PDB file of C-alpha atoms in Angstrom:
ATOM      1  CA  UNK A   1      -4.811  16.351  26.391  1.00 67.00           C
ATOM      2  CA  UNK A   2      -1.957  16.871  28.791  1.00 69.00           C
ATOM      3  CA  UNK A   3       1.625  15.809  28.151  1.00 68.00           C
ATOM      4  CA  UNK A   4       1.322  13.346  31.037  1.00 67.00           C
ATOM      5  CA  UNK A   5      -1.742  11.724  29.485  1.00 67.00           C
ATOM      6  CA  UNK A   6       0.085  11.301  26.182  1.00 62.00           C
ATOM      7  CA  UNK A   7       3.097   9.734  27.914  1.00 68.00           C
ATOM      8  CA  UNK A   8       0.757   7.412  29.814  1.00 69.00           C
ATOM      9  CA  UNK A   9      -0.244   5.845  26.473  1.00 75.00           C
ATOM     10  CA  UNK A  10       3.006   6.334  24.568  1.00 78.00           C
ATOM     11  CA  UNK A  11       6.405   5.880  26.222  1.00 83.00           C
ATOM     12  CA  UNK A  12       8.273   7.985  23.636  1.00 88.00           C
ATOM     13  CA  UNK A  13       7.968  10.026  20.443  1.00 89.00           C
ATOM     14  CA  UNK A  14       8.754   6.989  18.295  1.00 92.00           C
ATOM     15  CA  UNK A  15       5.695   5.200  19.716  1.00 92.00           C
ATOM     16  CA  UNK A  16       3.526   8.191  18.873  1.00 92.00           C
ATOM     17  CA  UNK A  17       4.881   8.276  15.328  1.00 94.00           C
ATOM     18  CA  UNK A  18       4.360   4.511  15.043  1.00 95.00           C
ATOM     19  CA  UNK A  19       0.661   4.879  15.890  1.00 94.00           C
ATOM     20  CA  UNK A  20       0.164   7.896  13.609  1.00 94.00           C
ATOM     21  CA  UNK A  21       1.867   6.058  10.729  1.00 95.00           C
ATOM     22  CA  UNK A  22      -0.174   2.925  11.418  1.00 95.00           C
ATOM     23  CA  UNK A  23      -3.427   4.935  11.337  1.00 96.00           C
ATOM     24  CA  UNK A  24      -2.362   6.611   8.105  1.00 96.00           C
ATOM     25  CA  UNK A  25      -1.654   3.221   6.524  1.00 95.00           C
ATOM     26  CA  UNK A  26      -5.011   1.886   7.755  1.00 96.00           C
ATOM     27  CA  UNK A  27      -6.711   4.797   5.999  1.00 96.00           C
ATOM     28  CA  UNK A  28      -4.801   4.021   2.799  1.00 95.00           C
ATOM     29  CA  UNK A  29      -5.830   0.384   2.963  1.00 94.00           C
ATOM     30  CA  UNK A  30      -9.458   1.380   3.580  1.00 95.00           C
ATOM     31  CA  UNK A  31      -9.348   3.336   0.306  1.00 95.00           C
ATOM     32  CA  UNK A  32      -7.813   0.312  -1.413  1.00 94.00           C
ATOM     33  CA  UNK A  33     -10.498  -1.979   0.031  1.00 92.00           C
ATOM     34  CA  UNK A  34     -13.191   0.378  -1.236  1.00 93.00           C
ATOM     35  CA  UNK A  35     -11.674   0.343  -4.721  1.00 91.00           C
ATOM     36  CA  UNK A  36     -11.445  -3.458  -4.588  1.00 88.00           C
ATOM     37  CA  UNK A  37     -15.117  -3.859  -3.757  1.00 87.00           C
ATOM     38  CA  UNK A  38     -16.620  -2.477  -6.958  1.00 85.00           C
ATOM     39  CA  UNK A  39     -19.489  -4.760  -7.915  1.00 85.00           C
ATOM     40  CA  UNK A  40     -19.376  -6.441 -11.280  1.00 86.00           C
ATOM     41  CA  UNK A  41     -15.754  -5.537 -11.997  1.00 86.00           C
ATOM     42  CA  UNK A  42     -13.363  -8.221 -13.176  1.00 87.00           C
ATOM     43  CA  UNK A  43     -10.610  -9.246 -10.759  1.00 84.00           C
ATOM     44  CA  UNK A  44      -8.040  -7.582 -13.050  1.00 88.00           C
ATOM     45  CA  UNK A  45     -10.021  -4.342 -13.001  1.00 91.00           C
ATOM     46  CA  UNK A  46     -10.187  -4.577  -9.203  1.00 89.00           C
ATOM     47  CA  UNK A  47      -6.437  -5.140  -8.988  1.00 90.00           C
ATOM     48  CA  UNK A  48      -5.762  -2.140 -11.220  1.00 93.00           C
ATOM     49  CA  UNK A  49      -8.204   0.141  -9.389  1.00 94.00           C
ATOM     50  CA  UNK A  50      -6.712  -0.981  -6.062  1.00 94.00           C
ATOM     51  CA  UNK A  51      -3.196  -0.102  -7.219  1.00 95.00           C
ATOM     52  CA  UNK A  52      -4.373   3.283  -8.440  1.00 96.00           C
ATOM     53  CA  UNK A  53      -6.270   3.921  -5.173  1.00 96.00           C
ATOM     54  CA  UNK A  54      -3.115   3.125  -3.216  1.00 96.00           C
ATOM     55  CA  UNK A  55      -1.098   5.704  -5.153  1.00 97.00           C
ATOM     56  CA  UNK A  56      -3.942   8.228  -5.235  1.00 97.00           C
ATOM     57  CA  UNK A  57      -4.115   8.193  -1.441  1.00 97.00           C
ATOM     58  CA  UNK A  58      -0.579   9.588  -1.301  1.00 97.00           C
ATOM     59  CA  UNK A  59      -1.224  11.953  -4.187  1.00 97.00           C
ATOM     60  CA  UNK A  60      -4.314  13.569  -2.670  1.00 96.00           C
ATOM     61  CA  UNK A  61      -3.495  13.598   1.056  1.00 96.00           C
ATOM     62  CA  UNK A  62      -0.757  16.072   1.814  1.00 95.00           C
ATOM     63  CA  UNK A  63      -0.411  14.694   5.373  1.00 95.00           C
ATOM     64  CA  UNK A  64       0.385  11.155   4.228  1.00 96.00           C
ATOM     65  CA  UNK A  65       3.335  12.161   2.056  1.00 97.00           C
ATOM     66  CA  UNK A  66       5.592  13.507   4.835  1.00 96.00           C
ATOM     67  CA  UNK A  67       4.655  10.566   7.065  1.00 95.00           C
ATOM     68  CA  UNK A  68       5.773   8.182   4.358  1.00 96.00           C
ATOM     69  CA  UNK A  69       8.954  10.179   3.701  1.00 96.00           C
ATOM     70  CA  UNK A  70       9.895  10.096   7.381  1.00 96.00           C
ATOM     71  CA  UNK A  71       8.683   6.627   8.328  1.00 96.00           C
ATOM     72  CA  UNK A  72      11.840   4.626   7.585  1.00 94.00           C
ATOM     73  CA  UNK A  73      14.040   7.198   9.308  1.00 95.00           C
ATOM     74  CA  UNK A  74      11.915   7.360  12.446  1.00 96.00           C
ATOM     75  CA  UNK A  75      10.695   3.774  12.740  1.00 96.00           C
ATOM     76  CA  UNK A  76      13.354   1.937  10.786  1.00 96.00           C
ATOM     77  CA  UNK A  77      12.833   0.023   7.576  1.00 94.00           C
ATOM     78  CA  UNK A  78      12.102  -3.265   9.358  1.00 95.00           C
ATOM     79  CA  UNK A  79       9.321  -1.783  11.525  1.00 95.00           C
ATOM     80  CA  UNK A  80       7.738  -0.126   8.472  1.00 94.00           C
ATOM     81  CA  UNK A  81       7.916  -3.430   6.655  1.00 92.00           C
ATOM     82  CA  UNK A  82       6.173  -5.259   9.523  1.00 94.00           C
ATOM     83  CA  UNK A  83       3.381  -2.672   9.616  1.00 94.00           C
ATOM     84  CA  UNK A  84       2.921  -2.964   5.855  1.00 89.00           C
ATOM     85  CA  UNK A  85       2.890  -6.757   6.039  1.00 89.00           C
ATOM     86  CA  UNK A  86       0.278  -6.685   8.780  1.00 94.00           C
ATOM     87  CA  UNK A  87      -2.028  -4.135   7.161  1.00 93.00           C
ATOM     88  CA  UNK A  88      -1.563  -4.535   3.419  1.00 92.00           C
ATOM     89  CA  UNK A  89      -0.345  -7.973   2.450  1.00 93.00           C
ATOM     90  CA  UNK A  90      -3.595  -9.746   3.402  1.00 92.00           C
ATOM     91  CA  UNK A  91      -5.520  -7.512   0.974  1.00 90.00           C
ATOM     92  CA  UNK A  92      -2.925  -8.017  -1.747  1.00 91.00           C
ATOM     93  CA  UNK A  93      -3.044 -11.781  -1.280  1.00 93.00           C
ATOM     94  CA  UNK A  94      -6.866 -11.726  -1.370  1.00 90.00           C
ATOM     95  CA  UNK A  95      -6.867  -9.993  -4.756  1.00 89.00           C
ATOM     96  CA  UNK A  96      -4.345 -12.474  -6.101  1.00 92.00           C
ATOM     97  CA  UNK A  97      -6.452 -15.363  -4.802  1.00 92.00           C
ATOM     98  CA  UNK A  98      -9.454 -13.970  -6.708  1.00 88.00           C
ATOM     99  CA  UNK A  99      -7.399 -13.957  -9.879  1.00 89.00           C
ATOM    100  CA  UNK A 100      -5.961 -17.392  -9.168  1.00 92.00           C
ATOM    101  CA  UNK A 101      -9.410 -18.928  -8.562  1.00 91.00           C
ATOM    102  CA  UNK A 102     -10.342 -17.893 -12.089  1.00 87.00           C
ATOM    103  CA  UNK A 103      -7.089 -19.244 -13.508  1.00 87.00           C
ATOM    104  CA  UNK A 104      -6.147 -15.801 -14.781  1.00 87.00           C
ATOM    105  CA  UNK A 105      -2.576 -15.209 -13.609  1.00 92.00           C
ATOM    106  CA  UNK A 106       0.471 -17.017 -14.811  1.00 92.00           C
ATOM    107  CA  UNK A 107       1.667 -19.681 -12.373  1.00 92.00           C
ATOM    108  CA  UNK A 108       3.389 -18.030  -9.413  1.00 92.00           C
ATOM    109  CA  UNK A 109       3.601 -18.439  -5.676  1.00 95.00           C
ATOM    110  CA  UNK A 110       0.870 -16.139  -4.304  1.00 94.00           C
ATOM    111  CA  UNK A 111       2.789 -15.124  -1.186  1.00 94.00           C
ATOM    112  CA  UNK A 112       5.872 -14.185  -3.204  1.00 95.00           C
ATOM    113  CA  UNK A 113       3.747 -12.357  -5.775  1.00 95.00           C
ATOM    114  CA  UNK A 114       1.866 -10.427  -3.079  1.00 94.00           C
ATOM    115  CA  UNK A 115       5.111  -9.379  -1.408  1.00 94.00           C
ATOM    116  CA  UNK A 116       6.836  -8.311  -4.619  1.00 95.00           C
ATOM    117  CA  UNK A 117       3.798  -6.437  -5.936  1.00 95.00           C
ATOM    118  CA  UNK A 118       3.290  -4.660  -2.639  1.00 94.00           C
ATOM    119  CA  UNK A 119       6.973  -3.682  -2.423  1.00 95.00           C
ATOM    120  CA  UNK A 120       6.662  -2.289  -5.959  1.00 96.00           C
ATOM    121  CA  UNK A 121       3.613  -0.262  -4.871  1.00 96.00           C
ATOM    122  CA  UNK A 122       5.496   0.997  -1.814  1.00 95.00           C
ATOM    123  CA  UNK A 123       8.351   2.225  -3.999  1.00 96.00           C
ATOM    124  CA  UNK A 124       5.850   3.879  -6.334  1.00 97.00           C
ATOM    125  CA  UNK A 125       4.146   5.563  -3.352  1.00 97.00           C
ATOM    126  CA  UNK A 126       7.514   6.733  -2.058  1.00 96.00           C
ATOM    127  CA  UNK A 127       8.244   8.327  -5.437  1.00 97.00           C
ATOM    128  CA  UNK A 128       4.899  10.145  -5.148  1.00 98.00           C
ATOM    129  CA  UNK A 129       5.704  11.233  -1.582  1.00 97.00           C
ATOM    130  CA  UNK A 130       9.026  12.763  -2.645  1.00 97.00           C
ATOM    131  CA  UNK A 131       7.807  14.284  -5.916  1.00 97.00           C
ATOM    132  CA  UNK A 132       7.426  18.024  -6.452  1.00 97.00           C
ATOM    133  CA  UNK A 133       4.310  17.243  -8.515  1.00 98.00           C
ATOM    134  CA  UNK A 134       2.567  14.363  -6.706  1.00 97.00           C
ATOM    135  CA  UNK A 135      -0.275  14.158  -9.231  1.00 97.00           C
ATOM    136  CA  UNK A 136       2.067  13.721 -12.166  1.00 98.00           C
ATOM    137  CA  UNK A 137       4.216  11.258 -10.218  1.00 98.00           C
ATOM    138  CA  UNK A 138       1.151   9.209  -9.232  1.00 97.00           C
ATOM    139  CA  UNK A 139      -0.077   9.024 -12.827  1.00 97.00           C
ATOM    140  CA  UNK A 140       3.346   8.033 -14.159  1.00 98.00           C
ATOM    141  CA  UNK A 141       4.026   5.488 -11.408  1.00 98.00           C
ATOM    142  CA  UNK A 142       0.491   4.120 -11.776  1.00 97.00           C
ATOM    143  CA  UNK A 143       0.990   3.562 -15.477  1.00 97.00           C
ATOM    144  CA  UNK A 144       4.215   1.644 -14.847  1.00 97.00           C
ATOM    145  CA  UNK A 145       2.603  -0.435 -12.089  1.00 97.00           C
ATOM    146  CA  UNK A 146      -0.321  -1.373 -14.337  1.00 96.00           C
ATOM    147  CA  UNK A 147       2.055  -2.356 -17.156  1.00 96.00           C
ATOM    148  CA  UNK A 148       4.066  -4.518 -14.782  1.00 95.00           C
ATOM    149  CA  UNK A 149       0.931  -6.129 -13.317  1.00 94.00           C
ATOM    150  CA  UNK A 150      -0.228  -7.002 -16.824  1.00 92.00           C
ATOM    151  CA  UNK A 151       2.839  -9.230 -17.085  1.00 92.00           C
ATOM    152  CA  UNK A 152       1.162 -11.584 -14.606  1.00 92.00           C
ATOM    153  CA  UNK A 153      -1.772 -12.175 -16.938  1.00 90.00           C
ATOM    154  CA  UNK A 154      -1.958 -15.570 -18.495  1.00 86.00           C
ATOM    155  CA  UNK A 155      -1.755 -15.217 -22.285  1.00 84.00           C
ATOM    156  CA  UNK A 156      -5.100 -15.602 -24.035  1.00 75.00           C
ATOM    157  CA  UNK A 157      -5.811 -19.176 -25.041  1.00 68.00           C
ATOM    158  CA  UNK A 158      -3.341 -20.785 -22.631  1.00 64.00           C
TER     159      UNK A 158
END
């Protein structure tokens, strides 16, 4: 592809980065959707496997880590946030709705919970992206995320 053809579709380097980052995030969310579609799994198991799939995508794909590290600097935090909200929050809300339909989580506003949980996952993914040992960082961050998610569970018998 010629430079002119690229500039026909993208007015500047930031626009190119925006599209590359967006595609990377779509791929991450496809992995999360796959993890969330396991048949016969409880909604809590789906939520946990989705969180782990999210972190694993940054652990195992060496191209995603530098994109994530650079995204806020190139696109700005607000643009990254809008992309995340567009691509990820609907899936997060869907999982929370599954839990809520079964009466499993403690009472909480689903939109607020989805946003806070996703921001927590983003911070965990960023720690993986900056880590010298991404595998270890993903396991450690995943464990913390799962512990924090368990705090949303309604106590047995309530």
